[in-house]
Short mmCIF file of C-alpha atoms and ligand atoms in Angstrom, two decimals:
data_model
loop_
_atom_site.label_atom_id
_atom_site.label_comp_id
_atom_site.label_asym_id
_atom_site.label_seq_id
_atom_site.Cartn_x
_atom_site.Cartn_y
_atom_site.Cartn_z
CA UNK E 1 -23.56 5.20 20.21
CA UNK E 2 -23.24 7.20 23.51
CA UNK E 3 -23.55 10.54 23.90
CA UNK E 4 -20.80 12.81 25.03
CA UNK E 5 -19.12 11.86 27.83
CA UNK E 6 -18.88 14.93 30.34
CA UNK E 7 -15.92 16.78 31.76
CA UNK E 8 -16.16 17.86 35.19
CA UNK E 9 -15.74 21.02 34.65
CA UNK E 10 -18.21 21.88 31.81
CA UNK E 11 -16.56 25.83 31.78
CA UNK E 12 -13.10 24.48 31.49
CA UNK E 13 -14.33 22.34 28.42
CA UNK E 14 -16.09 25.78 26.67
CA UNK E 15 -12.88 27.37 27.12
CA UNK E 16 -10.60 24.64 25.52
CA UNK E 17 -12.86 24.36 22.76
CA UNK E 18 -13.35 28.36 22.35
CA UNK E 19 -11.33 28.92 19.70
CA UNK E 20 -12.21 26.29 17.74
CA UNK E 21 -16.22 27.34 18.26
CA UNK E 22 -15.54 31.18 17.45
CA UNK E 23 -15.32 31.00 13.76
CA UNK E 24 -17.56 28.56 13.38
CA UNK E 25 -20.37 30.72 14.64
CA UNK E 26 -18.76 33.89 12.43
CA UNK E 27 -19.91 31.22 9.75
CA UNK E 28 -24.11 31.79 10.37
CA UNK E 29 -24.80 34.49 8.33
CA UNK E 30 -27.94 35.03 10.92
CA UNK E 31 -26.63 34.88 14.35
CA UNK E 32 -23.65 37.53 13.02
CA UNK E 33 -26.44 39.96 12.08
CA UNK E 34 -28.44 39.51 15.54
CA UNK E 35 -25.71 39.67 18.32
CA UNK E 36 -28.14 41.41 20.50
CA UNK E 37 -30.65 38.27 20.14
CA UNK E 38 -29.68 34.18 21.24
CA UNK E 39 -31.28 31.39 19.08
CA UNK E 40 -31.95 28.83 21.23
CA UNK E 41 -34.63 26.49 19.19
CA UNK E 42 -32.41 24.58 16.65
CA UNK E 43 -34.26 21.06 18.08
CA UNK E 44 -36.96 22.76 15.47
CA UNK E 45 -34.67 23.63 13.34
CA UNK E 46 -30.92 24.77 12.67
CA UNK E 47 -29.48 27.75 11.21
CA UNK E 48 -27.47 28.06 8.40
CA UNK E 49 -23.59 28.21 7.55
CA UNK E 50 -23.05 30.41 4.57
CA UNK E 51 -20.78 27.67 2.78
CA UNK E 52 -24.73 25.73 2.77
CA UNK E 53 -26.37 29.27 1.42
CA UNK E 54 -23.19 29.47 -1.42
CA UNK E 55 -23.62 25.77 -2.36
CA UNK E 56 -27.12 26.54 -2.87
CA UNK E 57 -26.81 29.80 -5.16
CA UNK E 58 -23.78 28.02 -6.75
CA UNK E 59 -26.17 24.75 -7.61
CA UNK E 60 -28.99 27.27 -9.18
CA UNK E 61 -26.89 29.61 -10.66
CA UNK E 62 -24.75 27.41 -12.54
CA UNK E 63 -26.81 23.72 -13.29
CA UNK E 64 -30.23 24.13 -12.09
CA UNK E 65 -32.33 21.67 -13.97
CA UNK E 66 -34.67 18.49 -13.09
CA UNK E 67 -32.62 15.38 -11.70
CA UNK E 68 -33.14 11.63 -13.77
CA UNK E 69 -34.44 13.50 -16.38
CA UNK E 70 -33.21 15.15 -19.79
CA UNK E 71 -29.67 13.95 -20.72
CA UNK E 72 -28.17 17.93 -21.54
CA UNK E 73 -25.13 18.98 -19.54
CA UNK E 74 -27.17 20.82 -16.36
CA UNK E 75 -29.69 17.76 -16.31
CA UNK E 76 -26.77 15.33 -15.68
CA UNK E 77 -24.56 17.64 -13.24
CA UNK E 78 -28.48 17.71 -10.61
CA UNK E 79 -28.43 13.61 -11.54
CA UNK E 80 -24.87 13.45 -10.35
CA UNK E 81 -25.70 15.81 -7.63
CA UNK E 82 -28.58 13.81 -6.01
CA UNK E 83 -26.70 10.64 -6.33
CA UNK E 84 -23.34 12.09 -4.73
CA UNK E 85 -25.61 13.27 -1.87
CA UNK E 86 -27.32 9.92 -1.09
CA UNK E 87 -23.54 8.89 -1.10
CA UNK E 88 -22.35 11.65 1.28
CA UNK E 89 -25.60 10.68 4.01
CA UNK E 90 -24.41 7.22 3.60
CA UNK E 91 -20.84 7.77 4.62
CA UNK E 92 -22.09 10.55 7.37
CA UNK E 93 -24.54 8.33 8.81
CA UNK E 94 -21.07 5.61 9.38
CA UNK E 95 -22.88 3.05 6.33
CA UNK E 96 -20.03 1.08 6.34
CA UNK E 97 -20.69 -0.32 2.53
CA UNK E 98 -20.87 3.59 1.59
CA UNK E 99 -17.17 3.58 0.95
CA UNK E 100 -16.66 0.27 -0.43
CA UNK E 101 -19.46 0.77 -3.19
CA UNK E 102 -18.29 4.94 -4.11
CA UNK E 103 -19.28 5.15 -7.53
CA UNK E 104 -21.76 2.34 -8.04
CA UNK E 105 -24.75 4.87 -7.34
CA UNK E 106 -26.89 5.40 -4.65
CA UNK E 107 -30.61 7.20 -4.44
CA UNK E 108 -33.77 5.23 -5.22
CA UNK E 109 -32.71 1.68 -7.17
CA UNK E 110 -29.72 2.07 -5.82
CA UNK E 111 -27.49 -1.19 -6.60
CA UNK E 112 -25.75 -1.84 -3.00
CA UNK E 113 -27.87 -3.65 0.00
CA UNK E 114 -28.36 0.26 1.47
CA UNK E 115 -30.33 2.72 0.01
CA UNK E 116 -31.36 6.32 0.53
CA UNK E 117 -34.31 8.07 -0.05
CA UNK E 118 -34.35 12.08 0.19
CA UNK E 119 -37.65 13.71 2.00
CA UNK E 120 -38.79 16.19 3.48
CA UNK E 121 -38.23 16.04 6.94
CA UNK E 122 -38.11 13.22 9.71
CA UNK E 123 -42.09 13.28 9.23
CA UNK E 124 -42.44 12.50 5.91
CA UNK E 125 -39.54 9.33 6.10
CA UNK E 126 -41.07 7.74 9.35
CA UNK E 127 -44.83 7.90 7.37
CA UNK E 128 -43.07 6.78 4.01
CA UNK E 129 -41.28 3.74 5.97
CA UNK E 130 -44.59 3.29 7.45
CA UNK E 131 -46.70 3.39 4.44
CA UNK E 132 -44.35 1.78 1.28
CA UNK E 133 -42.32 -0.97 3.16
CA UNK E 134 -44.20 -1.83 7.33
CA UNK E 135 -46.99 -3.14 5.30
CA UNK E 136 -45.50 -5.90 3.65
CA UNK E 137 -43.79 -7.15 6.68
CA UNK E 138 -46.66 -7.45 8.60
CA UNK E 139 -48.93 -10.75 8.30
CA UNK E 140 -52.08 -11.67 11.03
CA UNK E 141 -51.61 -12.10 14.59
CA UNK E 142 -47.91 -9.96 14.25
CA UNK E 143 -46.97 -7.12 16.84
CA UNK E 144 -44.68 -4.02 16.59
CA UNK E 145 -43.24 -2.13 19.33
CA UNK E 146 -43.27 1.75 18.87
CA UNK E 147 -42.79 4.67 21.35
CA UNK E 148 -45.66 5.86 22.74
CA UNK E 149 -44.01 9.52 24.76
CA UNK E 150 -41.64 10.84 21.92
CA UNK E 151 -42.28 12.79 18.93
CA UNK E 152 -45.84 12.41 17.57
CA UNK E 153 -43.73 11.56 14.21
CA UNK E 154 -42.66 8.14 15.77
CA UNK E 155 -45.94 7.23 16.63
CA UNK E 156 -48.75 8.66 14.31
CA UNK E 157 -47.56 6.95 11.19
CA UNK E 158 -47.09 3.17 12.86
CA UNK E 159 -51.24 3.76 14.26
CA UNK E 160 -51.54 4.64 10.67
CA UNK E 161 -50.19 1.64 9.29
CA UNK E 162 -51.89 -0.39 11.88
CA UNK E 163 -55.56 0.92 10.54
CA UNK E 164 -54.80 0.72 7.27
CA UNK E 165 -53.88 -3.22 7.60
CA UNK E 166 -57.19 -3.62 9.64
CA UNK E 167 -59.08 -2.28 6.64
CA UNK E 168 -57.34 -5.14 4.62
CA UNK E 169 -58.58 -7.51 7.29
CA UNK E 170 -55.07 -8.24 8.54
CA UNK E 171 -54.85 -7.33 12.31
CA UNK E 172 -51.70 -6.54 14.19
CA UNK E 173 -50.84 -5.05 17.63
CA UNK E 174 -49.07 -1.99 18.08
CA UNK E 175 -47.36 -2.75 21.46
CA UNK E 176 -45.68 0.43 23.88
CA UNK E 177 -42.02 0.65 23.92
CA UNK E 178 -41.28 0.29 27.90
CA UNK E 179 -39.66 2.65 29.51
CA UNK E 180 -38.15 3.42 32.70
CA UNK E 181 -39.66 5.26 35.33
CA UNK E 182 -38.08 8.52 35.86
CA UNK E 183 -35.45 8.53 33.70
CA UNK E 184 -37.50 8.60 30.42
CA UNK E 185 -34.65 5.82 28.89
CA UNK E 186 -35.98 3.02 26.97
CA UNK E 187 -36.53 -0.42 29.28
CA UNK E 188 -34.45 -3.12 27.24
CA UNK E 189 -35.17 -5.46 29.95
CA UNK E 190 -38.82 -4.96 29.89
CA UNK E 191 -38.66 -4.50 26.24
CA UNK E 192 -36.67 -8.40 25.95
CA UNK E 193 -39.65 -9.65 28.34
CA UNK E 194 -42.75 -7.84 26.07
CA UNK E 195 -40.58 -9.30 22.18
CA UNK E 196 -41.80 -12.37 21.48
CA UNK E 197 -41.74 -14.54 18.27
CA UNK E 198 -44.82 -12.02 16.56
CA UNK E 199 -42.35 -9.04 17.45
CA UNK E 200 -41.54 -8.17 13.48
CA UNK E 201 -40.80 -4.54 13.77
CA UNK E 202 -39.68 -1.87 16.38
CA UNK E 203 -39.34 2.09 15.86
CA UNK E 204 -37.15 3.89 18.20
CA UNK E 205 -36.06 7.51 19.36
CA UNK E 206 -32.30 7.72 18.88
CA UNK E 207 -32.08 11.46 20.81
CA UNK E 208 -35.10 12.41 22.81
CA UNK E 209 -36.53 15.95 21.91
CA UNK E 210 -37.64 16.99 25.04
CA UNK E 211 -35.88 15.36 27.61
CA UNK E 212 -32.65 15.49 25.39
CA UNK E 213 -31.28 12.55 26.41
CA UNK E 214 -29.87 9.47 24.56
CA UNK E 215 -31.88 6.64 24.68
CA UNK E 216 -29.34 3.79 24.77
CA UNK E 217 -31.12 2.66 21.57
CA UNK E 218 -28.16 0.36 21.11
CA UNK E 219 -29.69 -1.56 23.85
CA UNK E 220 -32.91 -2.61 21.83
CA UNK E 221 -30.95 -4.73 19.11
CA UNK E 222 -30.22 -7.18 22.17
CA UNK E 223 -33.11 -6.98 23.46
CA UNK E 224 -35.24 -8.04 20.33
CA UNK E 225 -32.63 -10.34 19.06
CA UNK E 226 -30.99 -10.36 15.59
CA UNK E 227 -33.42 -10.74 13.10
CA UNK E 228 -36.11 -7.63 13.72
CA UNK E 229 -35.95 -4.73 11.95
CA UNK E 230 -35.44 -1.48 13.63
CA UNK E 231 -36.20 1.95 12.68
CA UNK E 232 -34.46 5.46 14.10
CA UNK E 233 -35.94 8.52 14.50
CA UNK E 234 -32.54 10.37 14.52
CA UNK E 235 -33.93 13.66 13.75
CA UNK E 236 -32.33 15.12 17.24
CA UNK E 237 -28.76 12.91 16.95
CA UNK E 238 -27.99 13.83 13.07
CA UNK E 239 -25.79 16.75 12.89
CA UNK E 240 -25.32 17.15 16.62
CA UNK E 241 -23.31 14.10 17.76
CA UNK E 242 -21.31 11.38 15.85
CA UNK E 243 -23.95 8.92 14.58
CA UNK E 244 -23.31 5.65 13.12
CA UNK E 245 -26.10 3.28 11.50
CA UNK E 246 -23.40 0.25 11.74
CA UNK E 247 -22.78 0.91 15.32
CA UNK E 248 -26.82 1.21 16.59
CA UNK E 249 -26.90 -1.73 14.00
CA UNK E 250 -30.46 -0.24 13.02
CA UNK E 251 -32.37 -0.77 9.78
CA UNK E 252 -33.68 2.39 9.25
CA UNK E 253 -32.05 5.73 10.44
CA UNK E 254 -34.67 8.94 9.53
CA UNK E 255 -33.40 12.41 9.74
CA UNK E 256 -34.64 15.61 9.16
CA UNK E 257 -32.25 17.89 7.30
CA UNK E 258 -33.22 21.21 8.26
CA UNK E 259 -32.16 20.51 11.78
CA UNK E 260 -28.71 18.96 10.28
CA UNK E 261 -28.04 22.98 9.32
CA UNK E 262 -29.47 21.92 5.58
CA UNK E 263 -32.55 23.88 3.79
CA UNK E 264 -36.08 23.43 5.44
CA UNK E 265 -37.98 20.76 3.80
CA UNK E 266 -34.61 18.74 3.42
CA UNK E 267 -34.38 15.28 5.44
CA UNK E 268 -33.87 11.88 4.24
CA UNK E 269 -35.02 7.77 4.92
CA UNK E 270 -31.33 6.02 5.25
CA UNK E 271 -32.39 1.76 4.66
CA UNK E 272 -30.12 -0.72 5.62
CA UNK E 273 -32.19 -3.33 3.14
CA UNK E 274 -30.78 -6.41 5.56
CA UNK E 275 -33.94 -7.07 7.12
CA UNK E 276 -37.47 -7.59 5.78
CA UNK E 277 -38.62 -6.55 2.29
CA UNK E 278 -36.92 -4.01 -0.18
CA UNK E 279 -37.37 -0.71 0.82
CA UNK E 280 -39.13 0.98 -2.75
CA UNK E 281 -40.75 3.97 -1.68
CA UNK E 282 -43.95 3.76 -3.58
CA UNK E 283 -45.42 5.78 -6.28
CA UNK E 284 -43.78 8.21 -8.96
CA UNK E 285 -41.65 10.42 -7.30
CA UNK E 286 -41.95 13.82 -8.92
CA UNK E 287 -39.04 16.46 -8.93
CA UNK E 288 -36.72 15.96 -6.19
CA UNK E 289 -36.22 19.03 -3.64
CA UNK E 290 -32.37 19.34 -6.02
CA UNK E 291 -32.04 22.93 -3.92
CA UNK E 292 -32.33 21.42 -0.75
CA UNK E 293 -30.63 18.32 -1.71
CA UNK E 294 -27.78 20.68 -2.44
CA UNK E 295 -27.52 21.88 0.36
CA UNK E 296 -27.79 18.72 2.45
CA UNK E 297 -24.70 17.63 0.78
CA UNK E 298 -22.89 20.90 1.70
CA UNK E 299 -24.50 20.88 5.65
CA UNK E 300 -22.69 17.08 6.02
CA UNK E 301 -19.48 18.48 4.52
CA UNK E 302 -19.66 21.65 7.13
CA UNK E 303 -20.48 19.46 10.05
CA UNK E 304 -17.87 16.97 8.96
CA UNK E 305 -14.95 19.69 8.66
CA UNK E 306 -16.14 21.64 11.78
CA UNK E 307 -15.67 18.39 13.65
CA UNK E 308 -19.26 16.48 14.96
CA UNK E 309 -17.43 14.84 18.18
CA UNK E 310 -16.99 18.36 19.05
CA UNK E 311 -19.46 19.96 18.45
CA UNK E 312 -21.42 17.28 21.00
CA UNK E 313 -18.48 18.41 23.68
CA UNK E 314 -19.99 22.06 23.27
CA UNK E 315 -23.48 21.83 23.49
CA UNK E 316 -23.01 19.19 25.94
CA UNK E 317 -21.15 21.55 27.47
CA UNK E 318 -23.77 24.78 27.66
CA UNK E 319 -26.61 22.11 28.26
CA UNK E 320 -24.45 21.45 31.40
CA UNK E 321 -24.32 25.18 32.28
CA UNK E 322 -27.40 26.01 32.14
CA UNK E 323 -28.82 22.41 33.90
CA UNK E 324 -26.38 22.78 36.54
CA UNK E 325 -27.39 26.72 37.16
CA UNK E 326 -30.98 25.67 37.54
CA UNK E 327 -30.54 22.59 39.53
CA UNK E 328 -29.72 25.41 42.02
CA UNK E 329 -32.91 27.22 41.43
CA UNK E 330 -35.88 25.87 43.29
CA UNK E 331 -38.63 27.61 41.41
CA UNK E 332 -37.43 25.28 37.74
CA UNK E 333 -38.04 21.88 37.19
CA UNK E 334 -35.79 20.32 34.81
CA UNK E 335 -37.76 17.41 32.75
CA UNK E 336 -36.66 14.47 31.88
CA UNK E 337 -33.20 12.83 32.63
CA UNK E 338 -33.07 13.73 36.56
CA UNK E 339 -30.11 11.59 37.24
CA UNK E 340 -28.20 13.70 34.85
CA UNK E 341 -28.25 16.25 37.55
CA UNK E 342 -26.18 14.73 39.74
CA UNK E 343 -23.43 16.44 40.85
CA UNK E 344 -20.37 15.93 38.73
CA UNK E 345 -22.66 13.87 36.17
CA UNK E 346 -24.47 17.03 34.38
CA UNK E 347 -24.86 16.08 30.89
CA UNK E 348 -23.78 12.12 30.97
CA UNK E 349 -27.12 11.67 28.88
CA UNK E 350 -27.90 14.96 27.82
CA UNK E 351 -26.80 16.24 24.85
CA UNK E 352 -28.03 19.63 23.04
CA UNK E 353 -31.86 20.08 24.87
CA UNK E 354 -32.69 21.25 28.20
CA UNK E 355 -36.54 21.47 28.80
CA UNK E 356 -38.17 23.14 31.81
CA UNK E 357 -41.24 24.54 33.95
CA UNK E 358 -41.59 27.60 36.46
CA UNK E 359 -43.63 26.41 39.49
CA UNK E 360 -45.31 30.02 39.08
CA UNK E 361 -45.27 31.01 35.69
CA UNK E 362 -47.06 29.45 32.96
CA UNK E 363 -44.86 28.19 29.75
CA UNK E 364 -46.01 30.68 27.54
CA UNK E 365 -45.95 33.32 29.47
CA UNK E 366 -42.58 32.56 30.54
CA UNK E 367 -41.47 32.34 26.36
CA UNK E 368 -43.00 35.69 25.86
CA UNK E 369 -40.97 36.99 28.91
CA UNK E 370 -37.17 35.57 27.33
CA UNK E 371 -37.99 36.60 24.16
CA UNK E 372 -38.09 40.28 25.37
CA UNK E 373 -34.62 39.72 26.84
CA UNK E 374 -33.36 38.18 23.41
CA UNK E 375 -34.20 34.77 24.13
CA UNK E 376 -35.60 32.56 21.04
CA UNK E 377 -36.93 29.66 23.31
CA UNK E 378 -39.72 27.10 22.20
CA UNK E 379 -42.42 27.30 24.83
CA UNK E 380 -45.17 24.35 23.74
CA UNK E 381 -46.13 20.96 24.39
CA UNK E 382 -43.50 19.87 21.86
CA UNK E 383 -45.52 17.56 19.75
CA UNK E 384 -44.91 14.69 22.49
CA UNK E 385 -47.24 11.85 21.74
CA UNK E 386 -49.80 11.83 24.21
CA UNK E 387 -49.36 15.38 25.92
CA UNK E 388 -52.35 17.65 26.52
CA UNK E 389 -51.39 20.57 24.37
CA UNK E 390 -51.83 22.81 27.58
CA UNK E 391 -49.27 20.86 29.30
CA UNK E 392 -46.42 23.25 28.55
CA UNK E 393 -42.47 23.63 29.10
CA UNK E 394 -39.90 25.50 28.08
CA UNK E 395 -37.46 23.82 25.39
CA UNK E 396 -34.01 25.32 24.92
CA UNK E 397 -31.92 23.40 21.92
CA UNK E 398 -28.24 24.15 20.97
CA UNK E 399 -25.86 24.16 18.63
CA UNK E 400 -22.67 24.67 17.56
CA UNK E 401 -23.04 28.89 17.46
CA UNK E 402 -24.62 29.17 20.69
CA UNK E 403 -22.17 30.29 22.85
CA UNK E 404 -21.45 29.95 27.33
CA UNK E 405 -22.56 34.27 27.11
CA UNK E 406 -25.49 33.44 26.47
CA UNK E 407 -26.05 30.54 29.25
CA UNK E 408 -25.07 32.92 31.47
CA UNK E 409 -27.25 35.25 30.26
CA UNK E 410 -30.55 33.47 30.49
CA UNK E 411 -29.68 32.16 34.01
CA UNK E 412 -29.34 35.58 35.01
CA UNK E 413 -32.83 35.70 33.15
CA UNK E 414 -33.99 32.72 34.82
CA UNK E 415 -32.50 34.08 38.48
CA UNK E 416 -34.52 37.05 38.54
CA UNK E 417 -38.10 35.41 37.50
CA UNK E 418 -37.92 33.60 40.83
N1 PMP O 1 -38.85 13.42 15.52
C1 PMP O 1 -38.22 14.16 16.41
C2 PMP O 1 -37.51 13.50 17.55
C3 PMP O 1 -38.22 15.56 16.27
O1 PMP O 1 -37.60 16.31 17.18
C4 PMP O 1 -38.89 16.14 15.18
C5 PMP O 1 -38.92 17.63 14.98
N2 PMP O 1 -39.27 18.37 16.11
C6 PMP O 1 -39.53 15.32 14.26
C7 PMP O 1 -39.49 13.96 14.46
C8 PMP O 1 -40.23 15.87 13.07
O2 PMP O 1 -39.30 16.41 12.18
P1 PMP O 1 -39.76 17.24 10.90
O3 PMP O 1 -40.53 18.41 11.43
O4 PMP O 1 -38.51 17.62 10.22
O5 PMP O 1 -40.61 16.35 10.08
#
């Protein structure tokens, strides 16, 4: 799916959608205590609405117990809640058999085609994808396609996988996913030239985490033709923009929870089970995270009644502010997406993350100097695959609370460290 398409006037926008965004951010518990400070890291993770903080004390002060276990009255209400939360990532996530199979169960042996499986974070459910079900797809001689500049999580766990084939004697090439020069996208022409008929597998970026910009993964279906299975690292498009599994027509959409506005150490492996063998992610489980699973449940319904089209609009929206503002400011280089800076064409691909460098000042130093004007920025190499950890920039990441004040503010930051 696309990302937000821009207004011109990315002001006009924040002002329409004002009201609307005001008591939303009176919601974060956090950001109401800290007016003086401007949290602008949620690519790491989100903060969170106090409807997901009640759900959680409500879940542990009234049920708490172990989930598929024990048969007493608080033991069935955490089995019923796990299962009606696999049901609520289904719908979120756009599964369109979510609806259509309400009430036959969902979670790990779940009876429909789609299944999900709670982790974590996006970390854990790209390694468990890569571990429990790549394997058994893979035979001699076979290739997979994988992205060699995004998050380390999309590429670690397919190398991984690849090594620990090799050490069963079966051999398979881990082939880069092309991409363009310049604009960071994905090449789905070069990507068509490099599938071939050993292609059985391709892992993806949905949102990029630096460069924030959508990576027209809907592209790589036609590109690699129907019948290869596709996995999504949506861990930057979950939560921020309308996402749909049927739409991207993927196999496997990851997310990471946390970052949805949901408990750290909350994410979840969404399987399509279309393509390739049954997704059974090995082993015994153990207890399930039924906290954070909780409050996973309660993030989707928040994000869901707050509206996620919109919310895209406004931090598509600031990301325009504050790209546009230093466009005009020779000393920053904006990474990633350049064409996005075009006039009147600000955030056509960007959606919540605006990464940049000083030409003078060094990434850290620079983090150190916004956080003494209020300014919670991520200053690091971002865990990009293949970066040299020294190899800095300066991440800024929306959401819904962060508000055009505060754009303002750190351009006015910005202005003066020229
Ligand atoms: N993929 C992407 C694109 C990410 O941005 C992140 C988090 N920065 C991850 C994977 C890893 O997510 P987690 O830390 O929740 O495992």
């Amino acid at each position: 799916m696309a990302g937000p398409s821009p207004q011109a006037d990315p002001r006009a926008e924040l002002r329409e959608l004002a009201p609307w965004q005001r008591p939303l951010r009176a919601d974060f518990p956090i950001v109401a205590a800290n007016p003086e400070l401007a949290y602008l890291d949620s690519a790491a993770t989100g903060q969170k609405p106090r409807q997901v903080l009640d759900a959680v004390y409500t879940y542990l002060t009234t049920s708490n117990a172990n989930a598929g276990r024990g048969s007493y009255p608080w033991a069935n209400a955490t089995t019923a809640l796990v299962a009606g939360a696999a049901e609520r990532v289904r719908e979120f996530l756009g599964d369109r058999s979510a609806k259509a199979e309400a009430g036959a169960g969902a979670g790990r042996g779940a009876a429909g085609p789609s299944s999900v499986h709670f982790t974590g974070g996006t970390t854990e459910g790209l390694r468990t994808v890569a571990r429990d079900w790549l394997p058994q797809l893979l035979r001699d001689g076979d290739e997979i396609v994988v992205p060699f500049g995004d998050h380390r999580a999309n590429l670690d766990p397919w190398l991984e996988a690849r090594d620990l084939l090799a050490a069963r004697g079966v051999r398979i090439a881990v082939r880069e996913l092309p991409c363009q020069a310049g604009t960071g996208d994905y090449d789905a022409r070069a990507l068509a030239a490099l599938a071939g008929p050993r292609t059985r597998f391709v892992a993806a970026t949905h949102v990029h985490h630096v460069y924030g910009a959508d990576m027209n993964v809907h592209r790589i279906r036609e590109a690699v033709g129907p019948d290869v299975p596709i996995c999504l690292d949506a861990a930057q498009s979950v939560g921020h923009q309308p996402v749909s599994a049927a739409d991207l027509d993927v196999d496997f959409l990851v997310f990471s929870g946390h970052k949805a506005l949901a408990l750290p150490g909350t994410g979840a492996v969404w399987a399509r089970g279309e393509r390739g063998p049954a997704f059974r992610p090995g082993g015994w489980a153990g207890t399930p995270n039924t906290a954070g699973i909780a409050s996973l449940a309660a993030a989707l319904d928040w994000l869901e009644a707050a509206g996620v089209e919109r919310i895209a609009r406004w931090t598509a929206a600031l990301a325009s502010v504050l790209t546009d503002g230093l466009s005009r400011m020779p000393a920053y280089e904006v990474l990633g997406c350049r064409s996005s800076l075009a006039a009147g064409t600000a955030v056509q691909r960007r959606g919540s993350i605006v990464t940049f460098r000083h030409q003078g000042i060094g990434s850290q130093d620079l983090g150190f100097i916004l956080f003494s004007h209020g300014f919670m920025v991520r200053s690091d190499d971002h865990c990009q695959a293949g970066r040299d950890p020294r190899d800095g920039s300066v991440r800024v990441s929306l959401h819904v609370y962060n508000t055009l004040e505060e754009m303002e503010k750190l351009l006015t930051a910005l202005a003066k460290l020229q």
